[in-house]
PDB file of C-alpha atoms in Angstrom:
ATOM      1  CA  PHE U1096      11.422  -6.868  -7.160  1.00 62.00           C
ATOM      2  CA  THR U1097       9.098  -7.587  -4.217  1.00 74.00           C
ATOM      3  CA  PRO U1098       5.556  -7.692  -5.614  1.00 74.00           C
ATOM      4  CA  ARG U1099       5.015 -11.201  -4.280  1.00 90.00           C
ATOM      5  CA  VAL U1100       6.949 -11.106  -1.019  1.00 95.00           C
ATOM      6  CA  LEU U1101       3.830 -10.192   0.940  1.00 93.00           C
ATOM      7  CA  GLU U1102       2.026 -13.096  -0.687  1.00 93.00           C
ATOM      8  CA  ALA U1103       4.894 -15.376   0.329  1.00 96.00           C
ATOM      9  CA  GLY U1104       4.606 -14.236   3.934  1.00 96.00           C
ATOM     10  CA  LEU U1105       0.878 -14.880   3.899  1.00 95.00           C
ATOM     11  CA  LEU U1106       1.312 -18.311   2.318  1.00 96.00           C
ATOM     12  CA  TYR U1107       3.730 -19.272   5.067  1.00 97.00           C
ATOM     13  CA  ALA U1108       1.262 -18.124   7.719  1.00 96.00           C
ATOM     14  CA  LEU U1109      -1.426 -20.272   6.097  1.00 96.00           C
ATOM     15  CA  THR U1110       0.575 -23.344   5.058  1.00 96.00           C
ATOM     16  CA  GLY U1111       3.972 -23.327   6.779  1.00 96.00           C
ATOM     17  CA  GLU U1112       5.713 -23.903   3.448  1.00 95.00           C
ATOM     18  CA  LYS U1113       9.475 -23.407   3.767  1.00 95.00           C
ATOM     19  CA  TRP U1114       9.919 -22.083   0.235  1.00 95.00           C
ATOM     20  CA  ALA U1115       7.759 -19.094   1.174  1.00 96.00           C
ATOM     21  CA  VAL U1116      10.063 -18.198   4.082  1.00 97.00           C
ATOM     22  CA  ASP U1117      13.091 -18.619   1.806  1.00 97.00           C
ATOM     23  CA  HIS U1118      11.580 -16.117  -0.611  1.00 96.00           C
ATOM     24  CA  VAL U1119      11.092 -13.558   2.164  1.00 97.00           C
ATOM     25  CA  ALA U1120      14.700 -14.105   3.280  1.00 97.00           C
ATOM     26  CA  ARG U1121      15.946 -13.456  -0.263  1.00 96.00           C
ATOM     27  CA  GLN U1122      14.014 -10.202  -0.427  1.00 95.00           C
ATOM     28  CA  ILE U1123      15.495  -9.004   2.861  1.00 97.00           C
ATOM     29  CA  ALA U1124      18.945  -9.608   1.399  1.00 96.00           C
ATOM     30  CA  LYS U1125      17.908  -7.817  -1.772  1.00 95.00           C
ATOM     31  CA  LEU U1126      16.725  -4.766   0.192  1.00 95.00           C
ATOM     32  CA  GLU U1127      20.052  -4.722   2.026  1.00 96.00           C
ATOM     33  CA  ARG U1128      21.893  -4.558  -1.291  1.00 96.00           C
ATOM     34  CA  VAL U1129      19.543  -1.945  -2.749  1.00 94.00           C
ATOM     35  CA  TYR U1130      19.968   0.346   0.253  1.00 94.00           C
ATOM     36  CA  ALA U1131      23.681  -0.380   0.778  1.00 95.00           C
ATOM     37  CA  ASP U1132      24.936   2.955  -0.581  1.00 93.00           C
ATOM     38  CA  PRO U1133      22.075   4.902  -2.160  1.00 90.00           C
ATOM     39  CA  PRO U1134      21.629   6.234  -4.730  1.00 89.00           C
ATOM     40  CA  HIS U1135      24.394   4.222  -6.438  1.00 92.00           C
ATOM     41  CA  SER U1136      23.151   0.896  -5.080  1.00 93.00           C
ATOM     42  CA  PHE U1137      19.720   1.450  -6.624  1.00 92.00           C
ATOM     43  CA  TYR U1138      21.174   1.718 -10.092  1.00 91.00           C
ATOM     44  CA  ARG U1139      23.472  -1.217  -9.430  1.00 92.00           C
ATOM     45  CA  GLU U1140      20.798  -3.586  -8.098  1.00 90.00           C
ATOM     46  CA  ILE U1141      17.655  -2.561 -10.005  1.00 87.00           C
ATOM     47  CA  LYS U1142      18.071  -2.572 -13.778  1.00 84.00           C
ATOM     48  CA  PRO U1143      16.705  -0.578 -15.399  1.00 84.00           C
ATOM     49  CA  PHE U1144      15.998   1.860 -12.576  1.00 83.00           C
ATOM     50  CA  LYS U1145      14.217   5.153 -13.213  1.00 80.00           C
ATOM     51  CA  GLY U1146      13.055   7.722 -10.755  1.00 79.00           C
ATOM     52  CA  LYS U1147      14.030   8.652  -7.222  1.00 80.00           C
ATOM     53  CA  PRO U1148      16.121   6.193  -5.175  1.00 86.00           C
ATOM     54  CA  SER U1149      13.338   4.879  -2.991  1.00 86.00           C
ATOM     55  CA  ALA U1150      11.751   1.431  -2.888  1.00 88.00           C
ATOM     56  CA  TYR U1151       9.006   2.337  -0.461  1.00 89.00           C
ATOM     57  CA  PHE U1152       6.510  -0.304  -1.611  1.00 89.00           C
ATOM     58  CA  SER U1153       9.219  -2.943  -1.347  1.00 92.00           C
ATOM     59  CA  CYS U1154      10.030  -1.722   2.164  1.00 93.00           C
ATOM     60  CA  VAL U1155       6.470  -2.040   3.429  1.00 94.00           C
ATOM     61  CA  HIS U1156       5.763  -5.282   1.548  1.00 94.00           C
ATOM     62  CA  THR U1157       8.842  -6.861   3.093  1.00 96.00           C
ATOM     63  CA  ALA U1158       8.065  -5.550   6.585  1.00 96.00           C
ATOM     64  CA  LEU U1159       4.592  -7.066   6.451  1.00 96.00           C
ATOM     65  CA  ALA U1160       5.980 -10.337   5.112  1.00 97.00           C
ATOM     66  CA  VAL U1161       8.608 -10.509   7.862  1.00 98.00           C
ATOM     67  CA  GLN U1162       5.912 -10.051  10.485  1.00 96.00           C
ATOM     68  CA  LEU U1163       3.841 -12.868   8.941  1.00 97.00           C
ATOM     69  CA  CYS U1164       6.648 -15.432   8.922  1.00 97.00           C
ATOM     70  CA  ARG U1165       8.967 -14.115  11.611  1.00 97.00           C
ATOM     71  CA  GLU U1166       8.845 -17.297  13.674  1.00 96.00           C
ATOM     72  CA  ALA U1167      10.464 -19.235  10.828  1.00 97.00           C
ATOM     73  CA  LEU U1168      13.127 -16.699   9.892  1.00 97.00           C
ATOM     74  CA  ASP U1169      16.676 -16.908  11.167  1.00 97.00           C
ATOM     75  CA  PRO U1170      16.866 -14.549  14.193  1.00 97.00           C
ATOM     76  CA  VAL U1171      20.107 -13.153  12.819  1.00 97.00           C
ATOM     77  CA  LEU U1172      18.308 -12.216   9.601  1.00 97.00           C
ATOM     78  CA  VAL U1173      15.481 -10.576  11.563  1.00 98.00           C
ATOM     79  CA  ALA U1174      18.074  -8.562  13.492  1.00 98.00           C
ATOM     80  CA  ARG U1175      19.626  -7.461  10.205  1.00 98.00           C
ATOM     81  CA  PHE U1176      16.206  -6.405   8.936  1.00 98.00           C
ATOM     82  CA  LEU U1177      15.577  -4.358  12.084  1.00 98.00           C
ATOM     83  CA  ALA U1178      18.948  -2.664  11.648  1.00 97.00           C
ATOM     84  CA  LEU U1179      18.112  -1.943   8.015  1.00 97.00           C
ATOM     85  CA  THR U1180      14.722  -0.554   9.061  1.00 96.00           C
ATOM     86  CA  HIS U1181      16.389   1.832  11.485  1.00 95.00           C
ATOM     87  CA  ALA U1182      19.243   2.899   9.235  1.00 93.00           C
ATOM     88  CA  ARG U1183      17.572   3.014   5.818  1.00 93.00           C
ATOM     89  CA  LEU U1184      13.933   2.014   5.401  1.00 92.00           C
ATOM     90  CA  LEU U1185      12.464   4.632   7.725  1.00 91.00           C
ATOM     91  CA  GLU U1186      15.226   7.170   7.140  1.00 83.00           C
ATOM     92  CA  ASP U1187      14.314   6.958   3.458  1.00 76.00           C
ATOM     93  CA  ARG U1188      11.211   8.931   4.274  1.00 66.00           C
ATOM     94  CA  VAL U1189      11.970  11.132   7.250  1.00 61.00           C
ATOM     95  CA  ASN U1190      11.151  14.028   4.922  1.00 65.00           C
ATOM     96  CA  CYS U1191       7.523  12.886   4.699  1.00 64.00           C
ATOM     97  CA  PRO U1192       6.224  16.400   5.484  1.00 67.00           C
ATOM     98  CA  TYR U1193       6.537  17.095   1.768  1.00 70.00           C
ATOM     99  CA  VAL U1194       3.268  15.192   1.449  1.00 70.00           C
ATOM    100  CA  PHE U1195       1.637  18.303   2.888  1.00 75.00           C
ATOM    101  CA  THR U1196       3.569  20.956   0.959  1.00 76.00           C
ATOM    102  CA  HIS U1197       4.426  19.358  -2.393  1.00 71.00           C
ATOM    103  CA  PHE U1198       2.943  21.093  -5.420  1.00 64.00           C
ATOM    104  CA  ASN U1199       0.596  18.141  -5.918  1.00 67.00           C
ATOM    105  CA  ALA U1200       0.149  17.256  -2.259  1.00 67.00           C
ATOM    106  CA  ALA U1201      -2.453  14.549  -1.640  1.00 70.00           C
ATOM    107  CA  HIS U1202      -1.772  12.848  -4.968  1.00 77.00           C
ATOM    108  CA  ASN U1203      -1.013   9.151  -5.185  1.00 83.00           C
ATOM    109  CA  ALA U1204       2.781   9.012  -4.864  1.00 82.00           C
ATOM    110  CA  VAL U1205       3.270  11.325  -1.899  1.00 84.00           C
ATOM    111  CA  VAL U1206       0.342   9.759  -0.025  1.00 88.00           C
ATOM    112  CA  THR U1207       1.387   6.134  -0.555  1.00 89.00           C
ATOM    113  CA  HIS U1208       4.948   7.094   0.332  1.00 88.00           C
ATOM    114  CA  ALA U1209       3.892   8.506   3.704  1.00 90.00           C
ATOM    115  CA  ILE U1210       1.431   5.697   4.437  1.00 93.00           C
ATOM    116  CA  SER U1211       3.808   2.886   3.536  1.00 93.00           C
ATOM    117  CA  THR U1212       6.402   4.438   5.838  1.00 93.00           C
ATOM    118  CA  ALA U1213       3.789   4.729   8.585  1.00 95.00           C
ATOM    119  CA  ILE U1214       2.878   1.051   8.245  1.00 96.00           C
ATOM    120  CA  THR U1215       6.526   0.024   8.479  1.00 96.00           C
ATOM    121  CA  ALA U1216       6.905   2.252  11.540  1.00 96.00           C
ATOM    122  CA  LEU U1217       3.724   0.848  13.050  1.00 96.00           C
ATOM    123  CA  ILE U1218       5.064  -2.701  12.804  1.00 95.00           C
ATOM    124  CA  PHE U1219       8.798  -2.360  13.447  1.00 97.00           C
ATOM    125  CA  GLY U1220       9.614   1.258  14.279  1.00 96.00           C
ATOM    126  CA  ALA U1221       9.669   0.899  18.059  1.00 96.00           C
ATOM    127  CA  GLU U1222      11.491  -2.444  17.975  1.00 97.00           C
ATOM    128  CA  ALA U1223      14.039  -1.022  15.571  1.00 97.00           C
ATOM    129  CA  GLY U1224      14.563   1.878  17.963  1.00 96.00           C
ATOM    130  CA  HIS U1225      13.762   4.624  15.488  1.00 95.00           C
ATOM    131  CA  PRO U1226      13.306   7.939  17.330  1.00 94.00           C
ATOM    132  CA  MET U1227      10.684   9.227  14.888  1.00 92.00           C
ATOM    133  CA  THR U1228       8.385   6.195  15.035  1.00 95.00           C
ATOM    134  CA  ASP U1229       5.384   8.019  16.508  1.00 95.00           C
ATOM    135  CA  THR U1230       5.870  10.989  14.195  1.00 93.00           C
ATOM    136  CA  LEU U1231       6.045   8.805  11.088  1.00 93.00           C
ATOM    137  CA  ILE U1232       2.815   7.052  12.096  1.00 95.00           C
ATOM    138  CA  GLU U1233       1.150  10.421  12.671  1.00 94.00           C
ATOM    139  CA  TRP U1234       2.282  11.656   9.246  1.00 91.00           C
ATOM    140  CA  GLY U1235       0.715   8.568   7.697  1.00 93.00           C
ATOM    141  CA  ARG U1236      -2.527   9.320   9.486  1.00 95.00           C
ATOM    142  CA  ASP U1237      -2.459  12.949   8.305  1.00 92.00           C
ATOM    143  CA  ALA U1238      -1.703  11.841   4.741  1.00 91.00           C
ATOM    144  CA  CYS U1239      -4.883   9.745   4.815  1.00 94.00           C
ATOM    145  CA  GLU U1240      -6.902  12.758   5.922  1.00 93.00           C
ATOM    146  CA  MET U1241      -5.362  15.022   3.307  1.00 89.00           C
ATOM    147  CA  HIS U1242      -5.988  12.518   0.517  1.00 90.00           C
ATOM    148  CA  VAL U1243      -9.630  11.981   1.491  1.00 91.00           C
ATOM    149  CA  ARG U1244     -10.240  15.701   1.918  1.00 89.00           C
ATOM    150  CA  LEU U1245      -8.449  16.989  -1.183  1.00 87.00           C
ATOM    151  CA  GLY U1246      -8.358  14.003  -3.525  1.00 87.00           C
ATOM    152  CA  PHE U1247     -12.102  13.540  -4.083  1.00 89.00           C
ATOM    153  CA  ASP U1248     -15.195  15.626  -4.723  1.00 88.00           C
ATOM    154  CA  GLU U1249     -18.218  15.680  -2.443  1.00 88.00           C
ATOM    155  CA  GLN U1250     -19.533  12.476  -4.020  1.00 87.00           C
ATOM    156  CA  GLY U1251     -16.276  10.571  -3.566  1.00 87.00           C
ATOM    157  CA  VAL U1252     -15.169  10.766  -7.204  1.00 83.00           C
ATOM    158  CA  PRO U1253     -11.360  11.113  -7.481  1.00 85.00           C
ATOM    159  CA  PHE U1254      -9.831  14.212  -9.033  1.00 83.00           C
ATOM    160  CA  GLU U1255      -6.628  12.509 -10.147  1.00 79.00           C
ATOM    161  CA  GLY U1256      -8.211   9.627 -12.022  1.00 72.00           C
ATOM    162  CA  PRO U1257      -9.640   6.288 -10.925  1.00 70.00           C
ATOM    163  CA  MET U1258      -6.554   4.178 -11.618  1.00 69.00           C
ATOM    164  CA  TYR U1259      -4.254   6.231  -9.389  1.00 77.00           C
ATOM    165  CA  ALA U1260      -6.960   6.750  -6.788  1.00 81.00           C
ATOM    166  CA  LEU U1261      -7.663   3.026  -6.490  1.00 79.00           C
ATOM    167  CA  VAL U1262      -4.025   2.238  -5.761  1.00 80.00           C
ATOM    168  CA  THR U1263      -3.921   4.955  -3.126  1.00 88.00           C
ATOM    169  CA  VAL U1264      -7.212   4.289  -1.326  1.00 91.00           C
ATOM    170  CA  GLU U1265      -6.218   0.643  -0.958  1.00 90.00           C
ATOM    171  CA  TRP U1266      -3.348   1.825   1.234  1.00 92.00           C
ATOM    172  CA  VAL U1267      -5.543   4.371   3.038  1.00 95.00           C
ATOM    173  CA  PHE U1268      -8.058   1.700   4.037  1.00 96.00           C
ATOM    174  CA  PHE U1269      -5.340  -0.817   4.882  1.00 95.00           C
ATOM    175  CA  PHE U1270      -3.528   1.668   7.119  1.00 97.00           C
ATOM    176  CA  ALA U1271      -6.790   2.713   8.770  1.00 97.00           C
ATOM    177  CA  ASP U1272      -7.510  -0.904   9.649  1.00 97.00           C
ATOM    178  CA  LEU U1273      -3.965  -1.557  10.925  1.00 96.00           C
ATOM    179  CA  LEU U1274      -3.940   1.655  12.984  1.00 97.00           C
ATOM    180  CA  LEU U1275      -7.176   0.629  14.676  1.00 97.00           C
ATOM    181  CA  ARG U1276      -5.849  -2.906  15.312  1.00 94.00           C
ATOM    182  CA  HIS U1277      -2.798  -1.382  17.006  1.00 93.00           C
ATOM    183  CA  GLY U1278      -4.995   0.613  19.378  1.00 95.00           C
ATOM    184  CA  GLY U1279      -4.872   3.885  17.439  1.00 95.00           C
ATOM    185  CA  GLU U1280      -7.470   6.257  16.090  1.00 97.00           C
ATOM    186  CA  ASN U1281     -10.503   4.853  14.268  1.00 97.00           C
ATOM    187  CA  LEU U1282     -10.181   6.649  10.937  1.00 97.00           C
ATOM    188  CA  PHE U1283     -13.320   4.918   9.679  1.00 97.00           C
ATOM    189  CA  GLU U1284     -15.221   7.142  12.097  1.00 96.00           C
ATOM    190  CA  THR U1285     -13.057  10.265  12.259  1.00 97.00           C
ATOM    191  CA  LEU U1286     -12.609  10.641   8.480  1.00 94.00           C
ATOM    192  CA  PRO U1287     -16.206  10.746   7.222  1.00 88.00           C
ATOM    193  CA  GLY U1288     -15.093  11.085   3.612  1.00 91.00           C
ATOM    194  CA  LEU U1289     -13.944   7.463   3.650  1.00 94.00           C
ATOM    195  CA  ALA U1290     -17.512   6.248   3.857  1.00 93.00           C
ATOM    196  CA  ARG U1291     -18.368   7.886   0.511  1.00 92.00           C
ATOM    197  CA  LEU U1292     -15.768   5.951  -1.462  1.00 92.00           C
ATOM    198  CA  PRO U1293     -17.336   2.457  -1.740  1.00 91.00           C
ATOM    199  CA  ASP U1294     -20.427   3.735  -3.543  1.00 89.00           C
ATOM    200  CA  ALA U1295     -18.414   6.127  -5.709  1.00 87.00           C
ATOM    201  CA  PHE U1296     -16.032   3.451  -6.975  1.00 83.00           C
ATOM    202  CA  ARG U1297     -18.805   0.944  -7.476  1.00 81.00           C
ATOM    203  CA  ASN U1298     -20.731   3.468  -9.567  1.00 79.00           C
ATOM    204  CA  LEU U1299     -17.647   4.009 -11.725  1.00 73.00           C
ATOM    205  CA  GLN U1300     -17.885   0.355 -12.763  1.00 69.00           C
ATOM    206  CA  LEU U1301     -21.609   0.330 -13.477  1.00 64.00           C
ATOM    207  CA  PRO U1302     -23.692  -0.409 -15.450  1.00 57.00           C
ATOM    208  CA  GLY U1303     -22.689  -3.944 -16.323  1.00 55.00           C
ATOM    209  CA  ASP U1304     -19.480  -3.935 -14.285  1.00 48.00           C
ATOM    210  CA  ILE U1305     -17.531  -3.518 -17.515  1.00 49.00           C
ATOM    211  CA  GLY U1306     -15.030  -1.103 -16.074  1.00 49.00           C
ATOM    212  CA  LEU U1307     -14.578   2.609 -16.673  1.00 50.00           C
ATOM    213  CA  PHE U1308     -11.079   3.089 -15.311  1.00 51.00           C
ATOM    214  CA  GLY U1309      -8.544   5.278 -17.089  1.00 52.00           C
ATOM    215  CA  PHE U1310      -5.478   3.043 -17.383  1.00 49.00           C
ATOM    216  CA  ASN U1311      -3.581   5.159 -19.887  1.00 48.00           C
ATOM    217  CA  ASP U1312      -0.371   4.619 -17.926  1.00 51.00           C
ATOM    218  CA  CYS U1313      -0.872   0.862 -18.185  1.00 49.00           C
ATOM    219  CA  ARG U1314      -0.956   0.263 -21.929  1.00 45.00           C
ATOM    220  CA  GLN U1315      -4.419   1.810 -22.286  1.00 44.00           C
ATOM    221  CA  LEU U1316      -6.186  -1.112 -20.677  1.00 45.00           C
ATOM    222  CA  ILE U1317      -9.607  -0.614 -19.180  1.00 48.00           C
ATOM    223  CA  THR U1318     -10.403  -3.342 -16.721  1.00 51.00           C
ATOM    224  CA  GLN U1319     -11.966  -4.092 -13.407  1.00 56.00           C
ATOM    225  CA  ILE U1320     -10.181  -3.749 -10.099  1.00 66.00           C
ATOM    226  CA  ARG U1321     -10.725  -6.244  -7.313  1.00 75.00           C
ATOM    227  CA  MET U1322     -10.829  -3.564  -4.575  1.00 84.00           C
ATOM    228  CA  PRO U1323      -9.923  -5.790  -1.591  1.00 88.00           C
ATOM    229  CA  TRP U1324     -10.630  -2.900   0.771  1.00 93.00           C
ATOM    230  CA  LEU U1325     -14.334  -3.559   0.191  1.00 94.00           C
ATOM    231  CA  LEU U1326     -13.921  -6.305   2.783  1.00 95.00           C
ATOM    232  CA  LEU U1327     -12.889  -3.637   5.282  1.00 96.00           C
ATOM    233  CA  THR U1328     -15.735  -1.259   4.474  1.00 96.00           C
ATOM    234  CA  ALA U1329     -18.169  -4.175   4.638  1.00 96.00           C
ATOM    235  CA  ARG U1330     -17.086  -4.817   8.223  1.00 96.00           C
ATOM    236  CA  HIS U1331     -16.451  -1.337   9.550  1.00 96.00           C
ATOM    237  CA  TYR U1332     -19.511   0.294   7.965  1.00 96.00           C
ATOM    238  CA  HIS U1333     -21.807  -2.753   8.206  1.00 96.00           C
ATOM    239  CA  ARG U1334     -22.263  -2.830   4.443  1.00 95.00           C
ATOM    240  CA  PRO U1335     -22.879  -6.409   3.256  1.00 95.00           C
ATOM    241  CA  GLN U1336     -23.335  -5.044  -0.268  1.00 93.00           C
ATOM    242  CA  ASP U1337     -19.607  -4.236  -0.369  1.00 93.00           C
ATOM    243  CA  ARG U1338     -18.669  -7.834   0.298  1.00 93.00           C
ATOM    244  CA  ARG U1339     -21.113  -9.040  -2.349  1.00 90.00           C
ATOM    245  CA  PHE U1340     -19.631  -6.602  -4.869  1.00 86.00           C
ATOM    246  CA  TRP U1341     -16.086  -7.756  -4.036  1.00 87.00           C
ATOM    247  CA  GLU U1342     -17.142 -11.381  -4.532  1.00 86.00           C
ATOM    248  CA  HIS U1343     -18.701 -10.428  -7.860  1.00 82.00           C
ATOM    249  CA  LEU U1344     -15.499  -8.707  -8.989  1.00 77.00           C
ATOM    250  CA  CYS U1345     -13.405 -11.715  -8.003  1.00 78.00           C
ATOM    251  CA  GLY U1346     -15.635 -13.994 -10.033  1.00 74.00           C
ATOM    252  CA  SER U1347     -15.677 -11.812 -13.129  1.00 57.00           C
ATOM    253  CA  VAL U1348     -13.548 -12.419 -16.199  1.00 43.00           C
ATOM    254  CA  LEU U1349     -11.299  -9.488 -16.981  1.00 45.00           C
ATOM    255  CA  GLN U1350     -11.749  -8.262 -20.525  1.00 47.00           C
ATOM    256  CA  PRO U1351      -9.129  -6.135 -22.303  1.00 47.00           C
ATOM    257  CA  ASN U1352     -10.149  -2.937 -24.015  1.00 45.00           C
ATOM    258  CA  PRO U1353     -10.803  -3.871 -27.671  1.00 50.00           C
ATOM    259  CA  SER U1354      -9.610  -0.450 -28.832  1.00 50.00           C
ATOM    260  CA  ALA U1355      -6.260  -0.708 -27.025  1.00 44.00           C
ATOM    261  CA  SER U1356      -3.312  -0.674 -29.370  1.00 41.00           C
TER     262      SER U1356
END
């Protein structure tokens, strides 16, 4: 229910449009209802809801959006969001150590869960007064290292499959950039495996940039991925070819798999 809230926050930052702020405000209220009395509130507010009672992508999307348009939000609403962050959004994942012990540790869900929590903690943890803020950020950092070390072979090819890996590395690169911007560790330098990924994922789409991604969980579509993190690797690794490849992907027409049913 929040796939576009981050976009709304960004649009406000760029244009000052009031409707964008209103959308962010609605999503804060929605998160409050979803986390009112979990797990029952999840089933009440999200229909149909399947899986564990956690909306971790919605939590981090909304946190980022709030930061982008905070100046235009009602201060009372911001205070409510901070209270929700302390009571629910970060508490939702205080058991993040399972990312290191789970039977499929380093796979997409446990890694993105830890990283999304770390990003929320990085932005609002201290202000919300959460006692585990520094620990949650550190777990996100360690999840990045575990994923890079155990999720790919020596050439940077993902073990789990390109579709899942692409979703996850987007958050790894995004967190690495945010951590550095907040004065933290430079994971682009301290995690050397990150530097292998741009070439590996580009090679998966060549020759012809047709797309070789296994999207069996997404109606068997095989398509290109925009890979916005190429903008980060272009800057941090001084790789202009990554920016050119990203521009090429953005200008390409996505073609469905003819054999898809």
